[in-house]
PDB file of C-alpha atoms in Angstrom:
ATOM      1  CA  UNK A  22      -6.555   4.821  24.657  1.00 41.00           C
ATOM      2  CA  UNK A  23      -6.534   1.393  26.108  1.00 56.00           C
ATOM      3  CA  UNK A  24      -5.870  -1.678  24.110  1.00 75.00           C
ATOM      4  CA  UNK A  25      -4.483  -5.238  23.975  1.00 76.00           C
ATOM      5  CA  UNK A  26      -1.020  -5.667  22.583  1.00 75.00           C
ATOM      6  CA  UNK A  27      -1.030  -9.416  22.854  1.00 86.00           C
ATOM      7  CA  UNK A  28      -2.952 -11.152  20.106  1.00 90.00           C
ATOM      8  CA  UNK A  29      -3.569 -14.608  18.821  1.00 93.00           C
ATOM      9  CA  UNK A  30      -4.580 -14.654  15.034  1.00 96.00           C
ATOM     10  CA  UNK A  31      -4.944 -17.617  12.786  1.00 97.00           C
ATOM     11  CA  UNK A  32      -7.015 -19.245  10.096  1.00 96.00           C
ATOM     12  CA  UNK A  33      -9.662 -21.476  11.388  1.00 98.00           C
ATOM     13  CA  UNK A  34     -12.296 -23.742   9.977  1.00 97.00           C
ATOM     14  CA  UNK A  35     -16.038 -22.994  10.375  1.00 97.00           C
ATOM     15  CA  UNK A  36     -19.313 -24.484   9.299  1.00 98.00           C
ATOM     16  CA  UNK A  37     -21.445 -22.134   7.247  1.00 98.00           C
ATOM     17  CA  UNK A  38     -24.440 -22.218   4.886  1.00 98.00           C
ATOM     18  CA  UNK A  39     -25.828 -25.719   4.386  1.00 96.00           C
ATOM     19  CA  UNK A  40     -23.235 -27.202   6.805  1.00 97.00           C
ATOM     20  CA  UNK A  41     -20.440 -26.442   4.242  1.00 97.00           C
ATOM     21  CA  UNK A  42     -17.000 -26.284   5.876  1.00 97.00           C
ATOM     22  CA  UNK A  43     -14.871 -23.310   4.993  1.00 95.00           C
ATOM     23  CA  UNK A  44     -12.057 -21.069   5.949  1.00 95.00           C
ATOM     24  CA  UNK A  45     -12.240 -18.135   8.178  1.00 97.00           C
ATOM     25  CA  UNK A  46      -9.726 -15.836   9.880  1.00 98.00           C
ATOM     26  CA  UNK A  47      -9.914 -15.437  13.691  1.00 98.00           C
ATOM     27  CA  UNK A  48      -8.191 -13.218  16.106  1.00 97.00           C
ATOM     28  CA  UNK A  49      -8.571 -12.618  19.875  1.00 94.00           C
ATOM     29  CA  UNK A  50      -6.737 -10.679  22.525  1.00 91.00           C
ATOM     30  CA  UNK A  51      -4.521 -12.393  25.025  1.00 87.00           C
ATOM     31  CA  UNK A  52      -3.544 -10.842  28.361  1.00 74.00           C
ATOM     32  CA  UNK A  53      -5.887  -8.418  29.906  1.00 56.00           C
ATOM     33  CA  UNK A  54      -5.231  -4.778  29.223  1.00 52.00           C
ATOM     34  CA  UNK A  55      -2.626  -2.061  28.941  1.00 52.00           C
ATOM     35  CA  UNK A  56      -1.004  -2.416  32.363  1.00 52.00           C
ATOM     36  CA  UNK A  57       2.744  -2.784  32.398  1.00 53.00           C
ATOM     37  CA  UNK A  58       2.099  -5.819  34.531  1.00 53.00           C
ATOM     38  CA  UNK A  59       0.801  -8.572  32.265  1.00 54.00           C
ATOM     39  CA  UNK A  60      -1.875 -10.668  33.798  1.00 50.00           C
ATOM     40  CA  UNK A  61      -2.460 -14.152  32.722  1.00 46.00           C
ATOM     41  CA  UNK A  62      -6.137 -14.689  32.319  1.00 42.00           C
ATOM     42  CA  UNK A  63      -7.626 -14.102  28.838  1.00 53.00           C
ATOM     43  CA  UNK A  64     -10.712 -11.735  28.899  1.00 65.00           C
ATOM     44  CA  UNK A  65     -14.265 -12.713  28.191  1.00 87.00           C
ATOM     45  CA  UNK A  66     -14.664 -10.956  24.843  1.00 92.00           C
ATOM     46  CA  UNK A  67     -17.663  -9.724  22.831  1.00 96.00           C
ATOM     47  CA  UNK A  68     -17.556 -11.233  19.350  1.00 97.00           C
ATOM     48  CA  UNK A  69     -17.357  -9.476  16.003  1.00 98.00           C
ATOM     49  CA  UNK A  70     -18.178 -11.014  12.503  1.00 98.00           C
ATOM     50  CA  UNK A  71     -16.275  -9.031   9.826  1.00 98.00           C
ATOM     51  CA  UNK A  72     -17.966  -9.373   6.414  1.00 98.00           C
ATOM     52  CA  UNK A  73     -15.494  -8.795   3.790  1.00 96.00           C
ATOM     53  CA  UNK A  74     -15.866  -6.425   0.841  1.00 94.00           C
ATOM     54  CA  UNK A  75     -16.567  -7.395  -2.815  1.00 90.00           C
ATOM     55  CA  UNK A  76     -12.920  -7.844  -3.637  1.00 88.00           C
ATOM     56  CA  UNK A  77     -12.705 -10.631  -1.237  1.00 89.00           C
ATOM     57  CA  UNK A  78     -10.995 -12.101   1.773  1.00 91.00           C
ATOM     58  CA  UNK A  79      -7.709 -10.108   1.325  1.00 92.00           C
ATOM     59  CA  UNK A  80      -4.900  -8.649   3.406  1.00 94.00           C
ATOM     60  CA  UNK A  81      -6.805  -5.626   4.474  1.00 96.00           C
ATOM     61  CA  UNK A  82      -9.642  -7.719   5.814  1.00 96.00           C
ATOM     62  CA  UNK A  83      -7.370  -9.800   7.941  1.00 96.00           C
ATOM     63  CA  UNK A  84      -5.785  -6.539   9.237  1.00 97.00           C
ATOM     64  CA  UNK A  85      -9.262  -5.402  10.293  1.00 98.00           C
ATOM     65  CA  UNK A  86      -9.824  -8.640  12.249  1.00 98.00           C
ATOM     66  CA  UNK A  87      -6.441  -8.108  14.099  1.00 97.00           C
ATOM     67  CA  UNK A  88      -7.565  -4.564  14.725  1.00 97.00           C
ATOM     68  CA  UNK A  89     -10.732  -5.639  16.498  1.00 96.00           C
ATOM     69  CA  UNK A  90      -8.705  -8.104  18.647  1.00 94.00           C
ATOM     70  CA  UNK A  91      -6.352  -5.230  19.505  1.00 92.00           C
ATOM     71  CA  UNK A  92      -9.334  -3.420  20.840  1.00 92.00           C
ATOM     72  CA  UNK A  93     -10.523  -6.356  23.031  1.00 91.00           C
ATOM     73  CA  UNK A  94     -12.852  -8.255  20.736  1.00 94.00           C
ATOM     74  CA  UNK A  95     -12.820 -11.793  19.372  1.00 96.00           C
ATOM     75  CA  UNK A  96     -13.227 -11.331  15.655  1.00 98.00           C
ATOM     76  CA  UNK A  97     -13.815 -13.729  12.753  1.00 98.00           C
ATOM     77  CA  UNK A  98     -14.058 -13.041   9.041  1.00 98.00           C
ATOM     78  CA  UNK A  99     -15.541 -15.882   7.108  1.00 98.00           C
ATOM     79  CA  UNK A 100     -14.171 -16.395   3.595  1.00 96.00           C
ATOM     80  CA  UNK A 101     -17.376 -15.969   1.611  1.00 96.00           C
ATOM     81  CA  UNK A 102     -15.756 -17.273  -1.565  1.00 94.00           C
ATOM     82  CA  UNK A 103     -14.212 -20.446  -0.187  1.00 94.00           C
ATOM     83  CA  UNK A 104     -16.349 -22.589  -2.397  1.00 93.00           C
ATOM     84  CA  UNK A 105     -14.735 -21.082  -5.354  1.00 89.00           C
ATOM     85  CA  UNK A 106     -11.248 -22.540  -4.724  1.00 84.00           C
ATOM     86  CA  UNK A 107      -8.009 -21.489  -3.107  1.00 76.00           C
ATOM     87  CA  UNK A 108      -6.470 -19.177  -5.653  1.00 77.00           C
ATOM     88  CA  UNK A 109      -5.250 -15.796  -4.846  1.00 80.00           C
ATOM     89  CA  UNK A 110      -7.976 -13.382  -3.361  1.00 78.00           C
ATOM     90  CA  UNK A 111      -7.858 -11.247  -6.460  1.00 80.00           C
ATOM     91  CA  UNK A 112      -8.434 -14.253  -8.821  1.00 86.00           C
ATOM     92  CA  UNK A 113     -11.291 -15.755  -6.707  1.00 87.00           C
ATOM     93  CA  UNK A 114     -12.832 -12.307  -6.255  1.00 84.00           C
ATOM     94  CA  UNK A 115     -12.743 -11.661  -9.963  1.00 86.00           C
ATOM     95  CA  UNK A 116     -14.587 -15.074 -10.655  1.00 88.00           C
ATOM     96  CA  UNK A 117     -17.166 -14.298  -8.102  1.00 89.00           C
ATOM     97  CA  UNK A 118     -17.811 -10.811  -9.497  1.00 85.00           C
ATOM     98  CA  UNK A 119     -17.976 -12.130 -12.991  1.00 87.00           C
ATOM     99  CA  UNK A 120     -20.571 -14.698 -11.822  1.00 87.00           C
ATOM    100  CA  UNK A 121     -22.817 -11.932 -10.322  1.00 85.00           C
ATOM    101  CA  UNK A 122     -21.700 -12.290  -6.667  1.00 88.00           C
ATOM    102  CA  UNK A 123     -22.648 -14.643  -4.027  1.00 95.00           C
ATOM    103  CA  UNK A 124     -26.367 -15.503  -3.174  1.00 97.00           C
ATOM    104  CA  UNK A 125     -27.660 -13.632  -0.141  1.00 97.00           C
ATOM    105  CA  UNK A 126     -28.916 -16.820   1.386  1.00 98.00           C
ATOM    106  CA  UNK A 127     -25.514 -18.388   1.267  1.00 98.00           C
ATOM    107  CA  UNK A 128     -23.871 -15.287   2.829  1.00 98.00           C
ATOM    108  CA  UNK A 129     -26.403 -15.096   5.577  1.00 98.00           C
ATOM    109  CA  UNK A 130     -25.858 -18.803   6.230  1.00 98.00           C
ATOM    110  CA  UNK A 131     -22.115 -18.243   6.454  1.00 98.00           C
ATOM    111  CA  UNK A 132     -22.541 -15.268   8.714  1.00 98.00           C
ATOM    112  CA  UNK A 133     -24.729 -17.305  11.059  1.00 98.00           C
ATOM    113  CA  UNK A 134     -22.065 -20.021  11.074  1.00 98.00           C
ATOM    114  CA  UNK A 135     -19.314 -17.534  11.990  1.00 98.00           C
ATOM    115  CA  UNK A 136     -21.598 -16.193  14.776  1.00 98.00           C
ATOM    116  CA  UNK A 137     -21.932 -19.884  16.093  1.00 98.00           C
ATOM    117  CA  UNK A 138     -18.127 -20.248  16.004  1.00 98.00           C
ATOM    118  CA  UNK A 139     -17.751 -17.155  18.244  1.00 98.00           C
ATOM    119  CA  UNK A 140     -20.368 -18.300  20.645  1.00 97.00           C
ATOM    120  CA  UNK A 141     -18.663 -21.698  21.048  1.00 97.00           C
ATOM    121  CA  UNK A 142     -15.346 -20.239  22.117  1.00 96.00           C
ATOM    122  CA  UNK A 143     -14.479 -20.334  25.880  1.00 93.00           C
ATOM    123  CA  UNK A 144     -13.731 -16.556  25.807  1.00 90.00           C
ATOM    124  CA  UNK A 145     -17.172 -15.598  24.559  1.00 94.00           C
ATOM    125  CA  UNK A 146     -19.023 -12.956  26.423  1.00 94.00           C
ATOM    126  CA  UNK A 147     -22.307 -13.708  24.778  1.00 94.00           C
ATOM    127  CA  UNK A 148     -22.525 -10.371  22.874  1.00 96.00           C
ATOM    128  CA  UNK A 149     -22.037 -10.358  19.086  1.00 98.00           C
ATOM    129  CA  UNK A 150     -21.835  -7.610  16.543  1.00 98.00           C
ATOM    130  CA  UNK A 151     -21.526  -7.638  12.828  1.00 98.00           C
ATOM    131  CA  UNK A 152     -19.526  -5.176  10.610  1.00 98.00           C
ATOM    132  CA  UNK A 153     -19.269  -5.154   6.874  1.00 98.00           C
ATOM    133  CA  UNK A 154     -17.545  -3.079   4.094  1.00 97.00           C
ATOM    134  CA  UNK A 155     -18.800  -2.365   0.656  1.00 95.00           C
ATOM    135  CA  UNK A 156     -20.944  -5.388  -0.401  1.00 95.00           C
ATOM    136  CA  UNK A 157     -20.403  -6.541   3.172  1.00 97.00           C
ATOM    137  CA  UNK A 158     -22.064  -3.365   4.391  1.00 98.00           C
ATOM    138  CA  UNK A 159     -25.122  -4.453   2.417  1.00 98.00           C
ATOM    139  CA  UNK A 160     -24.845  -7.933   3.821  1.00 98.00           C
ATOM    140  CA  UNK A 161     -24.555  -6.451   7.338  1.00 98.00           C
ATOM    141  CA  UNK A 162     -27.853  -4.501   6.840  1.00 98.00           C
ATOM    142  CA  UNK A 163     -29.540  -7.625   5.609  1.00 98.00           C
ATOM    143  CA  UNK A 164     -28.163  -9.810   8.423  1.00 98.00           C
ATOM    144  CA  UNK A 165     -29.281  -7.242  11.067  1.00 98.00           C
ATOM    145  CA  UNK A 166     -32.793  -7.435   9.642  1.00 98.00           C
ATOM    146  CA  UNK A 167     -33.031 -11.259   9.239  1.00 97.00           C
ATOM    147  CA  UNK A 168     -30.785 -13.005  11.654  1.00 98.00           C
ATOM    148  CA  UNK A 169     -31.441 -13.390  15.429  1.00 97.00           C
ATOM    149  CA  UNK A 170     -28.726 -12.858  17.994  1.00 97.00           C
ATOM    150  CA  UNK A 171     -26.953  -9.740  16.611  1.00 98.00           C
ATOM    151  CA  UNK A 172     -26.467  -7.139  19.345  1.00 98.00           C
ATOM    152  CA  UNK A 173     -25.129  -4.335  17.147  1.00 98.00           C
ATOM    153  CA  UNK A 174     -24.402  -3.850  13.377  1.00 98.00           C
ATOM    154  CA  UNK A 175     -22.069  -1.565  11.442  1.00 98.00           C
ATOM    155  CA  UNK A 176     -22.753  -0.876   7.813  1.00 98.00           C
ATOM    156  CA  UNK A 177     -19.635   0.765   6.133  1.00 98.00           C
ATOM    157  CA  UNK A 178     -20.783   2.199   2.833  1.00 97.00           C
ATOM    158  CA  UNK A 179     -22.988  -0.673   1.782  1.00 97.00           C
ATOM    159  CA  UNK A 180     -24.227  -0.257  -1.677  1.00 95.00           C
ATOM    160  CA  UNK A 181     -27.491  -1.471  -3.117  1.00 95.00           C
ATOM    161  CA  UNK A 182     -29.342  -1.348   0.175  1.00 97.00           C
ATOM    162  CA  UNK A 183     -31.752   0.720  -1.801  1.00 97.00           C
ATOM    163  CA  UNK A 184     -32.561  -0.901  -5.205  1.00 96.00           C
ATOM    164  CA  UNK A 185     -34.086   1.739  -7.568  1.00 93.00           C
ATOM    165  CA  UNK A 186     -34.286  -0.556 -10.549  1.00 92.00           C
ATOM    166  CA  UNK A 187     -36.309  -3.658  -9.853  1.00 91.00           C
ATOM    167  CA  UNK A 188     -34.324  -5.418 -12.744  1.00 91.00           C
ATOM    168  CA  UNK A 189     -31.315  -5.512 -10.331  1.00 91.00           C
ATOM    169  CA  UNK A 190     -33.160  -8.028  -8.088  1.00 95.00           C
ATOM    170  CA  UNK A 191     -32.576 -11.653  -9.158  1.00 94.00           C
ATOM    171  CA  UNK A 192     -32.388 -15.196  -7.752  1.00 94.00           C
ATOM    172  CA  UNK A 193     -29.104 -14.305  -5.874  1.00 95.00           C
ATOM    173  CA  UNK A 194     -30.465 -11.093  -4.438  1.00 95.00           C
ATOM    174  CA  UNK A 195     -34.293 -11.445  -4.332  1.00 96.00           C
ATOM    175  CA  UNK A 196     -34.929  -8.660  -1.813  1.00 96.00           C
ATOM    176  CA  UNK A 197     -33.780  -5.110  -1.409  1.00 97.00           C
ATOM    177  CA  UNK A 198     -32.385  -4.806   2.176  1.00 98.00           C
ATOM    178  CA  UNK A 199     -34.300  -1.536   2.639  1.00 98.00           C
ATOM    179  CA  UNK A 200     -37.550  -3.500   2.180  1.00 98.00           C
ATOM    180  CA  UNK A 201     -36.894  -5.528   5.378  1.00 98.00           C
ATOM    181  CA  UNK A 202     -35.843  -2.538   7.521  1.00 98.00           C
ATOM    182  CA  UNK A 203     -38.960  -3.017   9.667  1.00 98.00           C
ATOM    183  CA  UNK A 204     -37.422  -6.260  10.977  1.00 98.00           C
ATOM    184  CA  UNK A 205     -34.174  -4.700  12.065  1.00 98.00           C
ATOM    185  CA  UNK A 206     -33.548  -5.940  15.533  1.00 94.00           C
ATOM    186  CA  UNK A 207     -30.419  -4.278  16.826  1.00 98.00           C
ATOM    187  CA  UNK A 208     -28.809  -0.835  16.831  1.00 98.00           C
ATOM    188  CA  UNK A 209     -27.213   0.087  13.534  1.00 98.00           C
ATOM    189  CA  UNK A 210     -24.289   2.372  12.804  1.00 98.00           C
ATOM    190  CA  UNK A 211     -23.752   3.736   9.276  1.00 98.00           C
ATOM    191  CA  UNK A 212     -20.469   5.099   7.983  1.00 98.00           C
ATOM    192  CA  UNK A 213     -20.527   6.789   4.525  1.00 98.00           C
ATOM    193  CA  UNK A 214     -18.517   9.115   2.266  1.00 98.00           C
ATOM    194  CA  UNK A 215     -20.424  11.882   0.667  1.00 98.00           C
ATOM    195  CA  UNK A 216     -18.636  11.453  -2.629  1.00 98.00           C
ATOM    196  CA  UNK A 217     -19.537   7.719  -2.920  1.00 97.00           C
ATOM    197  CA  UNK A 218     -21.325   6.648  -6.072  1.00 96.00           C
ATOM    198  CA  UNK A 219     -22.828   3.550  -4.351  1.00 96.00           C
ATOM    199  CA  UNK A 220     -24.477   4.438  -2.039  1.00 97.00           C
ATOM    200  CA  UNK A 221     -24.923   7.987  -3.149  1.00 97.00           C
ATOM    201  CA  UNK A 222     -25.635  10.754  -0.545  1.00 97.00           C
ATOM    202  CA  UNK A 223     -29.357  10.699  -1.634  1.00 98.00           C
ATOM    203  CA  UNK A 224     -29.643   6.948  -1.021  1.00 97.00           C
ATOM    204  CA  UNK A 225     -28.045   7.302   2.327  1.00 98.00           C
ATOM    205  CA  UNK A 226     -30.649  10.001   3.138  1.00 98.00           C
ATOM    206  CA  UNK A 227     -33.457   7.820   1.948  1.00 98.00           C
ATOM    207  CA  UNK A 228     -32.205   4.803   4.045  1.00 98.00           C
ATOM    208  CA  UNK A 229     -32.180   7.104   7.130  1.00 98.00           C
ATOM    209  CA  UNK A 230     -35.709   8.222   6.412  1.00 98.00           C
ATOM    210  CA  UNK A 231     -36.909   4.629   6.368  1.00 98.00           C
ATOM    211  CA  UNK A 232     -35.117   3.928   9.617  1.00 98.00           C
ATOM    212  CA  UNK A 233     -36.818   6.993  11.141  1.00 98.00           C
ATOM    213  CA  UNK A 234     -40.172   5.944   9.884  1.00 98.00           C
ATOM    214  CA  UNK A 235     -39.812   2.546  11.707  1.00 98.00           C
ATOM    215  CA  UNK A 236     -38.299   4.193  14.842  1.00 98.00           C
ATOM    216  CA  UNK A 237     -35.110   2.178  14.704  1.00 98.00           C
ATOM    217  CA  UNK A 238     -32.065   2.848  16.869  1.00 98.00           C
ATOM    218  CA  UNK A 239     -29.302   4.083  14.464  1.00 98.00           C
ATOM    219  CA  UNK A 240     -26.433   6.421  14.008  1.00 98.00           C
ATOM    220  CA  UNK A 241     -25.307   7.694  10.624  1.00 98.00           C
ATOM    221  CA  UNK A 242     -22.064   9.555   9.973  1.00 98.00           C
ATOM    222  CA  UNK A 243     -21.275  11.170   6.614  1.00 98.00           C
ATOM    223  CA  UNK A 244     -17.786  12.357   5.565  1.00 98.00           C
ATOM    224  CA  UNK A 245     -17.014  15.137   3.176  1.00 98.00           C
ATOM    225  CA  UNK A 246     -13.974  14.646   0.965  1.00 98.00           C
ATOM    226  CA  UNK A 247     -14.478  10.852   1.061  1.00 97.00           C
ATOM    227  CA  UNK A 248     -15.894   8.190  -1.321  1.00 97.00           C
ATOM    228  CA  UNK A 249     -16.075   4.499  -1.285  1.00 96.00           C
ATOM    229  CA  UNK A 250     -13.673   2.400   0.804  1.00 96.00           C
ATOM    230  CA  UNK A 251     -12.051   5.318   2.533  1.00 97.00           C
ATOM    231  CA  UNK A 252     -10.897   3.195   5.497  1.00 97.00           C
ATOM    232  CA  UNK A 253      -8.829   0.973   3.229  1.00 96.00           C
ATOM    233  CA  UNK A 254      -5.160   1.895   3.402  1.00 95.00           C
ATOM    234  CA  UNK A 255      -4.487  -0.064   0.102  1.00 95.00           C
ATOM    235  CA  UNK A 256      -6.837   2.114  -1.956  1.00 94.00           C
ATOM    236  CA  UNK A 257      -6.353   5.443  -3.587  1.00 96.00           C
ATOM    237  CA  UNK A 258      -9.700   6.235  -1.882  1.00 97.00           C
ATOM    238  CA  UNK A 259      -8.049   6.002   1.555  1.00 97.00           C
ATOM    239  CA  UNK A 260      -8.681   9.210   3.565  1.00 98.00           C
ATOM    240  CA  UNK A 261      -6.737   9.006   6.773  1.00 97.00           C
ATOM    241  CA  UNK A 262      -8.469  11.981   8.612  1.00 98.00           C
ATOM    242  CA  UNK A 263     -11.875  10.706   7.867  1.00 98.00           C
ATOM    243  CA  UNK A 264     -10.977   7.040   8.449  1.00 98.00           C
ATOM    244  CA  UNK A 265      -9.438   7.855  11.972  1.00 98.00           C
ATOM    245  CA  UNK A 266     -12.673   9.636  12.998  1.00 98.00           C
ATOM    246  CA  UNK A 267     -14.761   6.774  11.459  1.00 98.00           C
ATOM    247  CA  UNK A 268     -12.946   4.140  13.449  1.00 98.00           C
ATOM    248  CA  UNK A 269     -13.472   6.114  16.595  1.00 97.00           C
ATOM    249  CA  UNK A 270     -17.146   6.173  15.882  1.00 98.00           C
ATOM    250  CA  UNK A 271     -17.121   2.366  15.264  1.00 98.00           C
ATOM    251  CA  UNK A 272     -15.414   1.501  18.483  1.00 97.00           C
ATOM    252  CA  UNK A 273     -17.410   4.074  20.605  1.00 97.00           C
ATOM    253  CA  UNK A 274     -20.693   2.470  19.156  1.00 98.00           C
ATOM    254  CA  UNK A 275     -19.541  -1.213  19.707  1.00 97.00           C
ATOM    255  CA  UNK A 276     -18.290  -0.389  23.132  1.00 95.00           C
ATOM    256  CA  UNK A 277     -21.720   0.958  24.037  1.00 96.00           C
ATOM    257  CA  UNK A 278     -23.758  -1.973  22.819  1.00 97.00           C
ATOM    258  CA  UNK A 279     -21.355  -4.892  23.152  1.00 95.00           C
ATOM    259  CA  UNK A 280     -18.662  -4.168  25.681  1.00 83.00           C
ATOM    260  CA  UNK A 281     -20.013  -1.856  28.302  1.00 62.00           C
ATOM    261  CA  UNK A 282     -21.054  -4.682  30.606  1.00 52.00           C
ATOM    262  CA  UNK A 283     -17.804  -6.628  30.093  1.00 53.00           C
ATOM    263  CA  UNK A 284     -15.480  -5.361  32.710  1.00 47.00           C
ATOM    264  CA  UNK A 285     -12.413  -6.808  31.002  1.00 46.00           C
ATOM    265  CA  UNK A 286     -12.903  -4.693  27.827  1.00 47.00           C
ATOM    266  CA  UNK A 287     -10.804  -1.556  27.791  1.00 45.00           C
ATOM    267  CA  UNK A 288     -12.642   1.715  27.228  1.00 39.00           C
ATOM    268  CA  UNK A 289     -11.358   4.335  24.809  1.00 40.00           C
TER     269      UNK A 289
END
């Protein structure tokens, strides 16, 4: 497998929803490939916005950002809870969860701001994808249906894409993502564990049925012996065999839609 061993990774500042200025974590490859001979020119890179999971902007998410840089992408993860203070990710995440989460409009504004940050970088190839985990998977689905300029989207076990109880809709989450599927404007990859309680296997099947009904371009992969968050090495739910295959699916998909036309990106 080809990859980039040289990386630059650092916290950066971006402008998100309503012009608010917040923190993000950004990483990019340096050098140009796996050759023993290092070349000097940085590559033009597709961009990836990494939408963090409900627990927050934690160590695993920053590792994911660096993983994308290792594979030749410029990646950014906006801290969706930056307005809640600078305490530890666990404390901030707990406060956000207790308050019922972050409003969809605010998240989408922050994602749009992160996309603008990527586009403004001198290494930008012009292609941008979005990937999210857990609640970030739901946000990814919603972003792919409502924001322009996304070339590929990856929903990793996003719960509540389907809302069976209308009482679960509120001012922060006024629309079930499934109800805006007709507006999906980019290819979608879905990664799911068959033992997950949210989304359940039945909800994944129903989401796929709606994608088929609207003739959308998508790929869904379901893994036996895996539940929620099975990519996350810090969780008991981590399933190495399934996660390894899932990451291969993610990079093959993104390479097809984001990197295939970028000569400097290394193919797997």
